[in-house]
Coordinates of C-alpha atoms and ligand atoms in Angstrom, one line a residue:
X1 CA -67.4 -55.5 -47.6
X2 CA -69.8 -55.1 -50.5
X3 CA -72.8 -53.9 -48.6
X4 CA -72.6 -50.1 -48.9
X5 CA -76.3 -49.8 -48.0
X6 CA -76.5 -50.5 -44.2
X7 CA -77.7 -54.0 -44.7
X8 CA -81.0 -52.8 -46.0
X9 CA -81.3 -55.4 -48.8
X10 CA -80.4 -58.4 -46.7
X11 CA -83.4 -60.7 -46.5
X12 CA -85.5 -58.3 -48.6
X13 CA -87.5 -59.5 -51.7
X14 CA -86.2 -57.4 -54.6
X15 CA -88.0 -57.6 -58.0
X16 CA -86.1 -56.4 -61.1
X17 CA -87.5 -56.2 -64.6
X18 CA -84.7 -56.6 -67.1
X19 CA -82.6 -59.0 -65.0
X20 CA -81.4 -60.8 -68.2
X21 CA -79.9 -57.5 -69.5
X22 CA -76.5 -56.0 -68.9
X23 CA -77.2 -53.7 -66.0
X24 CA -79.9 -55.9 -64.5
X25 CA -77.6 -59.0 -64.4
X26 CA -74.8 -57.0 -62.6
X27 CA -77.4 -55.6 -60.2
X28 CA -78.9 -59.0 -59.5
X29 CA -75.4 -60.4 -58.6
X30 CA -74.7 -57.5 -56.2
X31 CA -78.1 -57.9 -54.5
X32 CA -77.7 -61.7 -54.3
X33 CA -74.3 -61.3 -52.7
X34 CA -75.8 -58.9 -50.1
X35 CA -78.4 -61.5 -49.1
X36 CA -81.4 -60.3 -51.0
X37 CA -84.0 -62.7 -52.5
X38 CA -83.9 -61.6 -56.2
X39 CA -86.8 -62.1 -58.6
X40 CA -86.3 -61.2 -62.2
X41 CA -88.8 -60.7 -65.0
X42 CA -87.6 -60.1 -68.6
X43 CA -87.4 -61.5 -72.1
X44 CA -84.9 -64.4 -72.4
X45 CA -81.2 -63.4 -72.9
X46 CA -80.4 -62.6 -76.6
X47 CA -77.2 -64.5 -76.9
X48 CA -75.1 -67.1 -75.0
X49 CA -72.5 -64.4 -74.4
X50 CA -74.9 -62.3 -72.3
X51 CA -73.8 -61.7 -68.7
X52 CA -76.9 -63.4 -67.5
X53 CA -75.8 -66.6 -69.3
X54 CA -72.1 -66.5 -68.8
X55 CA -72.6 -66.0 -65.0
X56 CA -75.2 -68.8 -64.9
X57 CA -77.5 -66.4 -63.0
X58 CA -80.6 -68.4 -63.8
X59 CA -79.4 -71.0 -61.2
X60 CA -78.8 -68.3 -58.5
X61 CA -81.9 -66.0 -58.6
X62 CA -85.5 -66.7 -59.4
X63 CA -86.1 -65.6 -63.0
X64 CA -89.3 -65.7 -65.0
X65 CA -89.5 -65.1 -68.7
X66 CA -92.1 -62.3 -69.4
X67 CA -92.9 -59.3 -71.5
X68 CA -93.4 -55.9 -69.8
X69 CA -96.0 -55.1 -72.5
X70 CA -98.2 -57.8 -71.0
X71 CA -99.9 -55.9 -68.1
X72 CA -101.8 -58.9 -66.7
X73 CA -98.7 -61.1 -66.6
X74 CA -96.5 -58.5 -65.0
X75 CA -99.2 -57.8 -62.3
X76 CA -99.5 -61.5 -61.7
X77 CA -95.8 -61.8 -61.2
X78 CA -95.7 -58.9 -58.7
X79 CA -98.6 -60.4 -56.7
X80 CA -97.0 -63.8 -56.6
X81 CA -93.6 -62.4 -55.5
X82 CA -94.9 -59.7 -53.1
X83 CA -91.6 -57.7 -53.3
X84 CA -90.5 -55.1 -50.8
X85 CA -88.7 -53.1 -53.5
X86 CA -88.9 -53.1 -57.3
X87 CA -86.5 -51.8 -60.0
X88 CA -87.6 -51.3 -63.6
X89 CA -84.8 -51.9 -66.0
X90 CA -86.5 -53.7 -68.9
X91 CA -86.5 -51.5 -71.9
X92 CA -85.6 -51.2 -75.6
X93 CA -82.2 -49.4 -74.8
X94 CA -80.6 -48.7 -78.2
X95 CA -80.9 -45.6 -80.3
X96 CA -80.3 -47.4 -83.7
X97 CA -82.9 -50.1 -82.8
X98 CA -85.4 -47.3 -82.0
X99 CA -85.1 -46.0 -85.6
X100 CA -85.5 -49.6 -87.0
X101 CA -88.5 -50.5 -84.8
X102 CA -90.0 -47.2 -83.5
X103 CA -93.4 -48.8 -82.6
X104 CA -91.8 -51.6 -80.6
X105 CA -89.5 -49.1 -78.9
X106 CA -92.4 -46.8 -77.8
X107 CA -94.6 -49.8 -76.8
X108 CA -91.9 -51.2 -74.6
X109 CA -90.6 -48.0 -73.1
X110 CA -93.9 -46.2 -72.6
X111 CA -96.5 -48.9 -71.9
X112 CA -93.8 -51.0 -70.2
X113 CA -93.3 -48.2 -67.7
X114 CA -97.1 -47.7 -67.3
X115 CA -97.5 -51.4 -66.7
X116 CA -94.7 -51.4 -64.1
X117 CA -96.3 -48.6 -62.1
X118 CA -99.8 -50.2 -62.4
X119 CA -98.2 -53.4 -61.0
X120 CA -96.6 -51.4 -58.1
X121 CA -99.9 -49.6 -57.5
X122 CA -101.8 -52.9 -57.2
X123 CA -99.3 -54.7 -55.1
X124 CA -99.3 -53.4 -51.5
X125 CA -96.1 -55.1 -50.4
X126 CA -94.0 -52.7 -52.5
X127 CA -92.5 -49.9 -50.3
X128 CA -90.1 -48.5 -52.9
X129 CA -90.0 -48.5 -56.7
X130 CA -87.4 -47.1 -59.1
X131 CA -87.6 -46.5 -62.8
X132 CA -84.3 -46.6 -64.7
X133 CA -84.1 -44.2 -67.6
X134 CA -81.2 -42.3 -69.2
X135 CA -79.3 -39.0 -69.6
X136 CA -81.0 -38.9 -73.0
X137 CA -84.4 -38.1 -71.4
X138 CA -83.4 -34.4 -71.3
X139 CA -84.2 -32.0 -74.1
X140 CA -80.7 -31.8 -75.6
X141 CA -79.6 -28.2 -76.2
X142 CA -76.0 -29.2 -77.1
X143 CA -74.8 -26.8 -74.5
X144 CA -71.7 -27.1 -72.3
X145 CA -73.4 -27.4 -69.0
X146 CA -74.6 -30.6 -67.3
X147 CA -78.4 -31.2 -67.2
X148 CA -80.0 -30.9 -63.9
X149 CA -83.0 -32.9 -62.6
X150 CA -85.4 -30.0 -63.1
X151 CA -84.4 -29.3 -66.8
X152 CA -87.0 -30.0 -69.5
X153 CA -87.6 -33.6 -70.8
X154 CA -87.3 -34.1 -74.5
X155 CA -85.7 -36.3 -77.2
X156 CA -85.5 -36.2 -81.0
X157 CA -84.8 -39.8 -81.8
X158 CA -87.4 -42.4 -80.9
X159 CA -85.3 -43.9 -78.0
X160 CA -84.6 -40.5 -76.3
X161 CA -88.2 -39.4 -76.8
X162 CA -89.5 -42.7 -75.3
X163 CA -87.2 -42.2 -72.2
X164 CA -88.3 -38.6 -71.8
X165 CA -91.9 -39.9 -71.9
X166 CA -91.0 -42.6 -69.4
X167 CA -89.8 -39.9 -67.0
X168 CA -93.1 -37.9 -67.5
X169 CA -95.0 -41.1 -66.8
X170 CA -93.0 -41.6 -63.6
X171 CA -93.7 -38.0 -62.5
X172 CA -97.4 -38.4 -63.3
X173 CA -97.7 -41.6 -61.2
X174 CA -95.8 -39.9 -58.3
X175 CA -98.1 -36.9 -58.4
X176 CA -101.3 -38.8 -59.0
X177 CA -100.9 -42.0 -57.1
X178 CA -97.7 -42.3 -55.0
X179 CA -97.8 -39.0 -53.0
X180 CA -100.5 -40.3 -50.6
X181 CA -99.6 -41.9 -47.3
X182 CA -99.2 -45.7 -47.3
X183 CA -98.2 -45.8 -51.0
X184 CA -94.9 -46.9 -52.5
X185 CA -92.1 -44.3 -52.5
X186 CA -91.1 -43.8 -56.2
X187 CA -88.1 -42.3 -58.0
X188 CA -86.2 -42.5 -61.2
X189 CA -82.5 -42.9 -62.0
X190 CA -80.9 -41.2 -65.1
X191 CA -77.4 -42.4 -66.1
X192 CA -75.2 -42.1 -69.1
X193 CA -73.3 -44.5 -71.3
X194 CA -72.6 -47.5 -69.2
X195 CA -69.8 -49.9 -70.0
X196 CA -68.5 -53.1 -68.4
X197 CA -67.8 -56.8 -69.1
X198 CA -70.9 -58.8 -70.2
X199 CA -72.4 -56.1 -72.5
X200 CA -72.6 -57.6 -76.0
X201 CA -75.2 -55.2 -77.5
X202 CA -74.8 -54.3 -81.1
X203 CA -73.7 -50.7 -82.1
X204 CA -72.0 -49.9 -78.7
X205 CA -68.4 -49.0 -79.1
X206 CA -66.7 -51.3 -76.7
X207 CA -68.7 -54.5 -77.5
X208 CA -68.1 -53.7 -81.2
X209 CA -64.3 -53.4 -80.6
X210 CA -64.1 -56.6 -78.5
X211 CA -66.1 -58.5 -81.1
X212 CA -63.8 -57.2 -83.8
X213 CA -60.7 -58.2 -81.7
X214 CA -62.1 -61.8 -81.3
X215 CA -62.8 -62.2 -85.0
X216 CA -59.7 -60.5 -86.2
X217 CA -61.7 -57.7 -87.9
X218 CA -61.5 -53.9 -87.7
X219 CA -64.2 -51.8 -86.0
X220 CA -65.5 -48.6 -87.6
X221 CA -66.1 -45.9 -85.1
X222 CA -69.3 -43.8 -85.3
X223 CA -69.1 -40.2 -84.1
X224 CA -65.6 -40.3 -82.6
X225 CA -65.9 -36.7 -81.4
X226 CA -69.1 -37.3 -79.5
X227 CA -68.7 -36.7 -75.7
X228 CA -70.5 -39.1 -73.5
X229 CA -70.8 -39.6 -69.7
X230 CA -69.0 -43.0 -69.7
X231 CA -69.4 -45.0 -66.5
X232 CA -68.5 -48.4 -65.3
X233 CA -71.7 -50.4 -64.9
X234 CA -71.4 -50.6 -61.1
X235 CA -71.5 -46.7 -60.8
X236 CA -75.2 -46.3 -61.7
X237 CA -76.1 -49.6 -60.1
X238 CA -74.6 -48.2 -56.9
X239 CA -76.7 -45.1 -57.4
X240 CA -80.0 -47.1 -57.9
X241 CA -79.3 -49.2 -54.8
X242 CA -78.4 -46.1 -52.8
X243 CA -81.6 -44.5 -53.9
X244 CA -83.6 -47.6 -53.0
X245 CA -82.0 -47.5 -49.5
X246 CA -83.0 -43.9 -49.0
X247 CA -86.6 -44.5 -50.2
X248 CA -86.9 -47.5 -47.9
X249 CA -85.5 -45.7 -44.9
X250 CA -86.4 -42.0 -45.4
X251 CA -89.5 -42.3 -47.7
X252 CA -91.0 -39.8 -50.0
X253 CA -88.5 -37.0 -49.5
X254 CA -86.3 -38.9 -52.0
X255 CA -89.0 -39.3 -54.7
X256 CA -88.4 -37.8 -58.1
X257 CA -85.5 -37.9 -60.6
X258 CA -81.8 -38.4 -59.8
X259 CA -78.8 -38.1 -62.1
X260 CA -75.9 -40.6 -61.8
X261 CA -73.0 -39.6 -64.1
X262 CA -69.3 -39.1 -64.0
X263 CA -67.7 -36.1 -62.2
X264 CA -67.9 -32.8 -64.3
X265 CA -64.3 -33.0 -65.4
X266 CA -64.5 -36.6 -66.5
X267 CA -66.3 -36.2 -69.8
X268 CA -64.5 -38.0 -72.7
X269 CA -65.3 -38.6 -76.3
X270 CA -65.8 -41.9 -78.2
X271 CA -62.3 -41.3 -79.7
X272 CA -60.8 -41.1 -76.1
X273 CA -62.4 -44.4 -75.3
X274 CA -60.9 -46.0 -78.4
X275 CA -57.4 -44.7 -77.5
X276 CA -57.6 -45.9 -73.9
X277 CA -58.9 -49.4 -74.9
X278 CA -56.0 -49.7 -77.4
X279 CA -53.5 -49.0 -74.7
X280 CA -54.8 -52.2 -73.0
X281 CA -55.3 -54.3 -76.2
X282 CA -52.9 -52.9 -78.7
X283 CA -53.9 -55.5 -81.4
X284 CA -57.4 -54.0 -81.8
X285 CA -57.9 -52.8 -85.3
X286 CA -59.9 -49.6 -86.1
X287 CA -61.2 -48.9 -89.6
X288 CA -61.9 -45.5 -91.2
X289 CA -65.1 -43.8 -89.9
X290 CA -68.4 -45.1 -91.4
X291 CA -69.8 -43.1 -94.2
X292 CA -73.2 -44.6 -94.0
X293 CA -76.4 -42.5 -93.7
X294 CA -75.9 -40.5 -90.4
X295 CA -78.8 -40.9 -88.0
X296 CA -79.3 -38.1 -85.5
X297 CA -77.7 -38.8 -82.2
X298 CA -76.9 -36.2 -79.5
X299 CA -73.4 -34.8 -79.8
X300 CA -72.8 -33.3 -76.4
X301 CA -74.5 -34.6 -73.3
X302 CA -73.4 -34.1 -69.7
X303 CA -75.2 -34.7 -66.4
X304 CA -75.0 -32.5 -63.3
X305 CA -74.7 -34.9 -60.3
X306 CA -74.7 -32.3 -57.5
X307 CA -78.1 -33.5 -56.2
X308 CA -77.0 -37.2 -55.8
X309 CA -73.6 -36.2 -54.4
X310 CA -75.1 -33.9 -51.7
X311 CA -78.4 -35.7 -50.9
X312 CA -77.7 -39.4 -51.5
X313 CA -74.1 -39.3 -50.4
X314 CA -73.3 -41.1 -53.7
X315 CA -70.4 -40.3 -55.9
X316 CA -68.6 -42.0 -58.8
X317 CA -65.7 -44.1 -57.5
X318 CA -63.7 -44.6 -60.7
X319 CA -61.9 -42.1 -62.9
X320 CA -61.9 -42.5 -66.7
X321 CA -58.7 -44.7 -66.8
X322 CA -60.0 -47.0 -64.1
X323 CA -63.4 -47.2 -65.8
X324 CA -61.8 -48.5 -69.0
X325 CA -59.5 -50.8 -67.0
X326 CA -62.4 -52.4 -65.1
X327 CA -64.3 -52.8 -68.3
X328 CA -61.6 -54.4 -70.4
X329 CA -60.6 -56.7 -67.5
X330 CA -64.2 -58.0 -67.4
X331 CA -64.2 -58.8 -71.2
X332 CA -60.8 -60.4 -71.1
X333 CA -61.9 -62.6 -68.2
X334 CA -64.8 -63.8 -70.4
X335 CA -62.5 -64.6 -73.3
X336 CA -60.6 -67.1 -71.0
X337 CA -62.9 -70.3 -70.9
X338 CA -61.2 -71.4 -67.6
X339 CA -62.8 -68.5 -65.6
X340 CA -65.9 -68.8 -63.5
X341 CA -67.5 -65.6 -64.6
X342 CA -69.9 -65.3 -61.7
X343 CA -66.9 -65.3 -59.3
X344 CA -65.1 -62.8 -61.6
X345 CA -68.1 -60.4 -61.3
X346 CA -68.2 -60.8 -57.5
X347 CA -64.4 -60.0 -57.4
X348 CA -65.0 -56.8 -59.5
X349 CA -67.9 -55.8 -57.2
X350 CA -65.5 -56.2 -54.2
X351 CA -62.7 -54.2 -55.9
X352 CA -65.2 -51.5 -56.9
X353 CA -66.6 -51.2 -53.3
X354 CA -63.0 -51.0 -51.9
X355 CA -62.3 -47.9 -54.0
Ligands
LIG1 N1 -76.3 -49.5 -71.1 C1 -76.4 -48.2 -71.2 O1 -75.4 -47.6 -71.6 C2 -77.5 -47.4 -70.7 C3 -77.4 -46.1 -70.6 C4 -78.5 -45.3 -70.1 C5 -79.7 -46.0 -69.7 N2 -79.8 -47.3 -69.9 C6 -81.0 -47.9 -69.5 O2 -80.8 -48.9 -68.5 C7 -81.8 -50.0 -68.6 C8 -81.0 -51.3 -68.8 O3 -80.3 -51.2 -70.0 P1 -79.2 -52.4 -70.4 O4 -78.0 -51.7 -71.0 O5 -79.0 -53.3 -69.3 O6 -80.0 -53.0 -71.6 P2 -80.0 -54.6 -72.1 O7 -80.5 -54.6 -73.5 O8 -78.8 -55.3 -71.8 O9 -81.2 -55.2 -71.2 C9 -82.5 -54.9 -71.4 C10 -83.4 -55.8 -70.6 O10 -84.7 -55.4 -70.8 C11 -85.4 -56.6 -71.2 N3 -86.5 -56.3 -72.1 C12 -86.4 -55.6 -73.3 N4 -87.6 -55.5 -73.8 C13 -88.5 -56.2 -73.0 C14 -89.9 -56.5 -73.0 N5 -90.7 -56.0 -74.0 N6 -90.4 -57.2 -72.0 C15 -89.6 -57.6 -70.9 N7 -88.3 -57.4 -70.9 C16 -87.8 -56.7 -71.9 C17 -84.4 -57.5 -71.8 O11 -84.8 -58.9 -71.8 C18 -83.2 -57.3 -70.9 O12 -83.4 -58.0 -69.7 C19 -82.6 -49.6 -69.8 O13 -83.8 -48.9 -69.3 C20 -81.8 -48.6 -70.6 O14 -82.5 -47.8 -71.4 C21 -78.7 -48.1 -70.3

């Protein structure tokens, strides 16, 4: 029922960096429920509210604390696990943090990627490897059209630049090391703004709104007019898993970059998200927009998903309204202490797959 990947992951050893994070924890649950042996490598969760903690994932998968900047330790982990497939999700993922700590941002997102591919290169069990980047890897021209996989990489703020670089590193490793026979098949996944229960990162609109709701405080909305490719967390995860399936079954013809975003007509602004959330939780308070120093963040950003739709047979399952409904349901389930959150996540995976 939840295996949309022809059973390919059942009994496979799957290594994920960033399993303690938002996407990594959801992906670990889905893989676990499909019968994969899941091995995670990441920094410890930041708070007790993180999805990794609330779902008690540490007891269900094999997790090791580790830093992706530590090349030797990451390689040792790969060689102990001997995975069939590896996904790289560990990163510094926040634009504002990248302004506060640019050196750490670049170290983690560039050298972390290099160390991941070195570990893949030196571990012969790995048949497929996928680097998770972002829609922000593209040079943003603030134009109306969606970015295609062969558009130029770029990035003005340190986070976007680091993810553009992470893509260039991926391409370099594919061309230099992973194009030969008997090497791992390598690709990257570029997705937009992902939302869903269990994400408690600072300075993301929905976590900020839910935190405010819990504490009875108002939330100030940054850039309400900014259009973002909002997606429920399982949409890109479905894409990464589909890509992994294709690399494992079809090989190098699926190497390279892949966009996973909403349908072209499903691009909504930060203000639209706020309005949709307020329909579900009318008590949420919104303050006047922040007047703090405005850091540069891309205003208009769309992804063209034609390649994934046609060649991977992947497409988004939820429309905007359903995306917000799935997301808010996940948070409200967390706010009720009686719930077993792991079971709630599995139920959402089932409901998502049934769409
Ligand atoms: N959430 C989004 O909206 C979004 C959008 C586009 C792309 N992405 C990308 O998806 C990936 C996962 O993002 P997320 O939202 O789950 O972020 P997250 O912050 O919830 O998780 C990040 C993970 O990376 C790990 N990590 C960070 N620095 C590390 C280090 N130095 N060594 C080892 N582990 C480290 C953390 O421990 C955590 O497990 C990232 O590459 C991010 O850039 C996220």
